[in-house]
Amino acid sequence: MSAVTTAAPAVTEAPPVARRRRRTLAPGRRLPATRLIGPALFLALWAAASAAGRLDPAAIPAPWTVVATGVRLWNEGTLSEDVLTSLQRAASGFAIGLTAGVVLALAAGLSRVGEALIDGTVNLNRAIPTLGLIPLFILWLGIGETFKIAIIAIVVYIPIYLNTHAALSGIDSRFVELAEVQGLNRLQFVRQIVIPGALPGFFVGLRLGVTGSWLGLVVLEQINATSGLGYMMFQATNYGQSDVILVGLVVYGIFGLVSDSAVRLIERRVLSWRRTLSS
């Protein structure tokens, strides 16, 4: 009798199932120098249109003409003096507005009496066009530097106050109850609960205030001024020097972009504990 051997059935491995990649709804990884892409594209289009002769050089000079004019004004010393004067005005007004906005927001956000006295007044001030106050401030403070700094301070403090106060009002009441249970005093409550809760809104107002200081400066430096970027642009208008006007606008734009980027960088460092779409 011969032994019958049965071969074991061959085991076939199942093909690996491709794991389906989960779709993400987030914007994606942050690209380097993303904020420079837009200005670089605009500059490229401007240069291309100028090289192709699509722009009137008398109205909109080419980028290289604007750069040459800026270098000439800098070498002559006029541009550097105007830039320094504008920076001093903007810094003085911004410092006053920043201090006033934060102090008023804390007073209104931490006290019902303070809110009753301050919030309505600030919102009334917000409803009045700030540049419309220029004639009245000239009568009060004169035509010199004081009224310019005062107007810049008003332009700055309003967005800082509004956003900081809104952030304070939006703090969850459960954190207040937790602080009371933990036995925190007033100073500890402000340091551990109020300040962290108000920082996101404060930085939004800070960015708006920085931008507002430059926007207000453009107008104010064209009113009875003898120096500054706005004065330089006003004088260039009288002589039809469009290249000088564009130099002033470019410098204003650089100041605005750099200052806003600096605030963004500080915000990311201070609020690094947050998990947001932009992080």
Short mmCIF file of C-alpha atoms in Angstrom, two decimals:
data_model
loop_
_atom_site.label_atom_id
_atom_site.label_comp_id
_atom_site.label_asym_id
_atom_site.label_seq_id
_atom_site.Cartn_x
_atom_site.Cartn_y
_atom_site.Cartn_z
CA MET A 1 0.00 0.00 0.00
CA SER A 2 1.56 3.20 -1.05
CA ALA A 3 1.38 6.25 1.19
CA VAL A 4 -0.60 9.01 -0.23
CA THR A 5 0.79 12.46 0.58
CA THR A 6 -1.40 15.45 0.25
CA ALA A 7 0.31 18.76 -0.42
CA ALA A 8 -0.70 21.60 1.83
CA PRO A 9 -2.63 24.28 0.00
CA ALA A 10 -0.50 27.24 -0.95
CA VAL A 11 -1.16 30.26 1.16
CA THR A 12 -1.48 33.37 -0.94
CA GLU A 13 -0.83 36.66 0.74
CA ALA A 14 -3.54 39.23 0.31
CA PRO A 15 -2.38 42.38 -1.43
CA PRO A 16 -1.74 45.19 1.06
CA VAL A 17 -4.68 47.44 1.43
CA ALA A 18 -3.71 51.00 0.65
CA ARG A 19 -4.39 53.16 3.63
CA ARG A 20 -6.55 56.01 2.61
CA ARG A 21 -4.95 59.31 3.39
CA ARG A 22 -7.09 61.41 5.61
CA ARG A 23 -8.03 64.72 4.10
CA THR A 24 -6.98 67.69 6.17
CA LEU A 25 -8.99 70.88 6.34
CA ALA A 26 -6.12 72.99 7.66
CA PRO A 27 -4.45 75.54 5.33
CA GLY A 28 -1.25 73.48 5.27
CA ARG A 29 2.35 74.10 6.18
CA ARG A 30 3.46 77.72 6.42
CA LEU A 31 5.51 78.82 3.44
CA PRO A 32 8.66 80.91 3.98
CA ALA A 33 8.43 84.64 3.35
CA THR A 34 4.78 84.42 2.31
CA ARG A 35 4.10 88.07 3.06
CA LEU A 36 6.68 89.14 0.49
CA ILE A 37 5.11 87.22 -2.39
CA GLY A 38 2.35 89.77 -3.01
CA PRO A 39 4.62 92.85 -2.98
CA ALA A 40 7.18 91.04 -5.14
CA LEU A 41 4.51 90.11 -7.69
CA PHE A 42 3.23 93.70 -7.75
CA LEU A 43 6.78 94.99 -8.25
CA ALA A 44 7.36 92.54 -11.10
CA LEU A 45 4.16 93.61 -12.86
CA TRP A 46 5.08 97.26 -12.38
CA ALA A 47 8.55 96.70 -13.85
CA ALA A 48 7.18 94.68 -16.77
CA ALA A 49 4.57 97.31 -17.61
CA SER A 50 7.17 100.08 -17.42
CA ALA A 51 9.64 98.18 -19.63
CA ALA A 52 6.90 97.51 -22.19
CA GLY A 53 5.98 101.20 -22.31
CA ARG A 54 2.47 100.62 -20.97
CA LEU A 55 2.84 103.27 -18.23
CA ASP A 56 3.32 106.99 -18.66
CA PRO A 57 6.74 107.78 -17.11
CA ALA A 58 5.55 111.26 -16.12
CA ALA A 59 2.64 109.83 -14.10
CA ILE A 60 4.05 106.49 -12.90
CA PRO A 61 7.85 106.30 -13.21
CA ALA A 62 9.57 102.94 -13.54
CA PRO A 63 10.76 101.18 -10.35
CA TRP A 64 14.41 101.79 -11.23
CA THR A 65 13.68 105.50 -11.61
CA VAL A 66 12.10 105.58 -8.15
CA VAL A 67 15.09 103.74 -6.67
CA ALA A 68 17.53 106.16 -8.34
CA THR A 69 15.55 109.12 -6.98
CA GLY A 70 15.51 107.62 -3.49
CA VAL A 71 19.29 107.08 -3.57
CA ARG A 72 19.83 110.65 -4.75
CA LEU A 73 17.63 112.11 -2.01
CA TRP A 74 19.39 109.96 0.60
CA ASN A 75 22.83 111.06 -0.55
CA GLU A 76 21.69 114.69 -0.43
CA GLY A 77 20.58 114.18 3.18
CA THR A 78 16.98 115.29 2.71
CA LEU A 79 15.42 111.82 2.75
CA SER A 80 17.26 110.71 5.90
CA GLU A 81 16.15 113.83 7.79
CA ASP A 82 12.54 113.42 6.67
CA VAL A 83 12.53 109.73 7.62
CA LEU A 84 13.92 110.49 11.08
CA THR A 85 11.34 113.23 11.67
CA SER A 86 8.47 110.96 10.60
CA LEU A 87 9.71 108.15 12.83
CA GLN A 88 9.88 110.46 15.84
CA ARG A 89 6.34 111.73 15.28
CA ALA A 90 4.92 108.26 14.74
CA ALA A 91 6.76 106.81 17.76
CA SER A 92 5.64 109.59 20.11
CA GLY A 93 2.00 109.37 19.08
CA PHE A 94 2.05 105.57 19.11
CA ALA A 95 3.53 105.39 22.62
CA ILE A 96 0.87 107.73 24.01
CA GLY A 97 -1.95 105.94 22.20
CA LEU A 98 -0.71 102.50 23.29
CA THR A 99 -0.55 103.52 26.94
CA ALA A 100 -3.97 105.20 26.86
CA GLY A 101 -5.62 102.29 25.07
CA VAL A 102 -4.33 99.64 27.48
CA VAL A 103 -5.05 101.64 30.64
CA LEU A 104 -8.58 102.55 29.55
CA ALA A 105 -9.32 98.98 28.44
CA LEU A 106 -8.20 97.57 31.80
CA ALA A 107 -10.19 100.17 33.70
CA ALA A 108 -13.34 99.49 31.66
CA GLY A 109 -12.89 95.72 31.55
CA LEU A 110 -12.25 95.16 35.25
CA SER A 111 -14.78 97.58 36.72
CA ARG A 112 -18.45 98.18 36.00
CA VAL A 113 -18.05 101.79 37.04
CA GLY A 114 -15.07 102.17 34.71
CA GLU A 115 -17.01 100.60 31.87
CA ALA A 116 -19.94 102.97 32.43
CA LEU A 117 -17.64 106.00 32.35
CA ILE A 118 -15.21 104.97 29.61
CA ASP A 119 -16.76 102.61 27.08
CA GLY A 120 -19.49 104.90 25.83
CA THR A 121 -17.10 107.84 25.59
CA VAL A 122 -14.57 105.86 23.56
CA ASN A 123 -17.24 104.56 21.20
CA LEU A 124 -18.49 108.11 20.74
CA ASN A 125 -14.94 109.15 19.89
CA ARG A 126 -14.72 106.26 17.45
CA ALA A 127 -17.86 107.46 15.68
CA ILE A 128 -16.32 110.89 15.08
CA PRO A 129 -13.85 110.97 12.13
CA THR A 130 -10.46 111.51 13.75
CA LEU A 131 -9.12 113.61 10.90
CA GLY A 132 -12.18 115.82 11.31
CA LEU A 133 -10.80 116.83 14.71
CA ILE A 134 -7.76 118.48 13.13
CA PRO A 135 -9.21 122.04 12.95
CA LEU A 136 -10.33 121.86 16.59
CA PHE A 137 -6.97 120.50 17.77
CA ILE A 138 -5.17 123.26 15.88
CA LEU A 139 -7.21 125.82 17.83
CA TRP A 140 -6.47 124.04 21.11
CA LEU A 141 -2.83 123.02 20.66
CA GLY A 142 -1.52 125.25 17.90
CA ILE A 143 -0.14 124.38 14.50
CA GLY A 144 3.11 122.81 15.74
CA GLU A 145 4.09 119.24 16.59
CA THR A 146 1.77 118.79 19.57
CA PHE A 147 -1.48 118.51 17.65
CA LYS A 148 0.09 116.05 15.16
CA ILE A 149 1.19 113.74 17.97
CA ALA A 150 -2.22 114.07 19.65
CA ILE A 151 -4.09 113.06 16.50
CA ILE A 152 -1.79 110.06 15.98
CA ALA A 153 -2.38 109.03 19.61
CA ILE A 154 -6.16 109.11 19.07
CA VAL A 155 -5.86 107.05 15.88
CA VAL A 156 -3.79 104.47 17.79
CA TYR A 157 -5.64 104.18 21.09
CA ILE A 158 -9.11 103.51 19.68
CA PRO A 159 -8.41 100.09 18.02
CA ILE A 160 -6.19 99.03 20.92
CA TYR A 161 -8.91 99.87 23.43
CA LEU A 162 -11.73 98.26 21.45
CA ASN A 163 -9.97 94.95 20.82
CA THR A 164 -8.43 94.68 24.29
CA HIS A 165 -11.74 95.51 25.97
CA ALA A 166 -13.55 92.97 23.78
CA ALA A 167 -11.01 90.30 24.74
CA LEU A 168 -11.42 91.14 28.42
CA SER A 169 -15.20 90.96 28.16
CA GLY A 170 -14.90 87.59 26.42
CA ILE A 171 -12.97 85.86 29.22
CA ASP A 172 -14.95 82.83 30.40
CA SER A 173 -16.59 83.46 33.77
CA ARG A 174 -15.55 79.96 34.88
CA PHE A 175 -11.95 81.18 35.00
CA VAL A 176 -13.06 83.92 37.39
CA GLU A 177 -14.81 81.36 39.58
CA LEU A 178 -11.72 79.16 39.50
CA ALA A 179 -9.55 82.09 40.59
CA GLU A 180 -11.91 82.76 43.48
CA VAL A 181 -11.82 79.10 44.54
CA GLN A 182 -8.01 79.12 44.38
CA GLY A 183 -7.96 82.21 46.57
CA LEU A 184 -6.10 84.46 44.12
CA ASN A 185 -5.80 88.09 45.08
CA ARG A 186 -6.48 90.94 42.66
CA LEU A 187 -2.91 91.19 41.38
CA GLN A 188 -2.61 87.43 40.87
CA PHE A 189 -5.98 87.39 39.09
CA VAL A 190 -4.85 90.10 36.68
CA ARG A 191 -1.49 88.44 36.03
CA GLN A 192 -2.68 84.85 35.63
CA ILE A 193 -6.18 85.25 34.15
CA VAL A 194 -6.77 88.73 32.75
CA ILE A 195 -3.51 89.33 30.89
CA PRO A 196 -3.34 85.91 29.14
CA GLY A 197 -7.00 86.19 28.20
CA ALA A 198 -6.65 89.72 26.81
CA LEU A 199 -3.41 89.23 24.87
CA PRO A 200 -4.97 87.86 21.62
CA GLY A 201 -7.29 90.84 21.31
CA PHE A 202 -4.55 93.23 22.37
CA PHE A 203 -2.28 92.11 19.54
CA VAL A 204 -5.08 92.54 17.00
CA GLY A 205 -5.57 96.11 18.22
CA LEU A 206 -1.82 96.66 18.26
CA ARG A 207 -1.51 95.75 14.59
CA LEU A 208 -4.37 98.08 13.68
CA GLY A 209 -2.83 100.84 15.81
CA VAL A 210 0.58 100.51 14.15
CA THR A 211 -0.98 100.76 10.71
CA GLY A 212 -3.18 103.66 11.80
CA SER A 213 -0.19 105.66 13.03
CA TRP A 214 1.34 105.62 9.54
CA LEU A 215 -1.96 106.43 7.84
CA GLY A 216 -2.53 109.42 10.09
CA LEU A 217 1.02 110.60 9.61
CA VAL A 218 0.60 110.82 5.83
CA VAL A 219 -2.14 113.45 6.24
CA LEU A 220 -0.74 115.31 9.24
CA GLU A 221 2.67 115.90 7.71
CA GLN A 222 1.06 117.86 4.89
CA ILE A 223 -0.43 120.44 7.29
CA ASN A 224 1.95 123.31 8.07
CA ALA A 225 4.96 120.98 8.32
CA THR A 226 8.52 121.85 7.38
CA SER A 227 9.93 118.32 7.40
CA GLY A 228 8.83 114.71 7.19
CA LEU A 229 7.87 112.34 4.42
CA GLY A 230 4.42 113.88 4.01
CA TYR A 231 5.96 117.34 3.65
CA MET A 232 8.40 115.99 1.06
CA MET A 233 5.51 114.49 -0.93
CA PHE A 234 3.47 117.70 -0.66
CA GLN A 235 6.36 119.76 -2.00
CA ALA A 236 6.88 117.26 -4.82
CA THR A 237 3.23 117.66 -5.81
CA ASN A 238 3.75 121.38 -6.36
CA TYR A 239 6.62 120.67 -8.76
CA GLY A 240 5.07 117.64 -10.47
CA GLN A 241 7.78 115.25 -9.20
CA SER A 242 5.90 111.96 -9.28
CA ASP A 243 9.09 109.97 -8.65
CA VAL A 244 9.61 111.77 -5.31
CA ILE A 245 5.97 111.12 -4.36
CA LEU A 246 6.44 107.42 -5.08
CA VAL A 247 9.62 107.39 -2.99
CA GLY A 248 7.59 108.66 -0.03
CA LEU A 249 4.83 106.11 -0.61
CA VAL A 250 7.35 103.27 -0.86
CA VAL A 251 9.02 104.34 2.40
CA TYR A 252 5.63 104.53 4.14
CA GLY A 253 4.79 101.08 2.80
CA ILE A 254 8.09 99.62 4.01
CA PHE A 255 7.58 101.13 7.47
CA GLY A 256 4.07 99.71 7.65
CA LEU A 257 5.09 96.24 6.48
CA VAL A 258 8.11 96.02 8.79
CA SER A 259 6.23 97.26 11.86
CA ASP A 260 3.29 94.91 11.24
CA SER A 261 5.67 91.98 10.72
CA ALA A 262 7.44 92.85 13.98
CA VAL A 263 4.13 92.80 15.86
CA ARG A 264 3.24 89.45 14.25
CA LEU A 265 6.59 87.99 15.30
CA ILE A 266 6.15 89.17 18.89
CA GLU A 267 2.61 87.80 18.90
CA ARG A 268 3.76 84.34 17.78
CA ARG A 269 6.46 84.28 20.47
CA VAL A 270 4.21 85.51 23.29
CA LEU A 271 1.24 83.35 22.29
CA SER A 272 3.23 80.28 21.32
CA TRP A 273 0.97 78.17 23.56
CA ARG A 274 -1.97 78.64 21.18
CA ARG A 275 -2.82 76.12 18.49
CA THR A 276 -4.31 78.12 15.61
CA LEU A 277 -4.64 77.79 11.84
CA SER A 278 -1.77 80.21 11.31
CA SER A 279 0.66 78.36 13.59
#
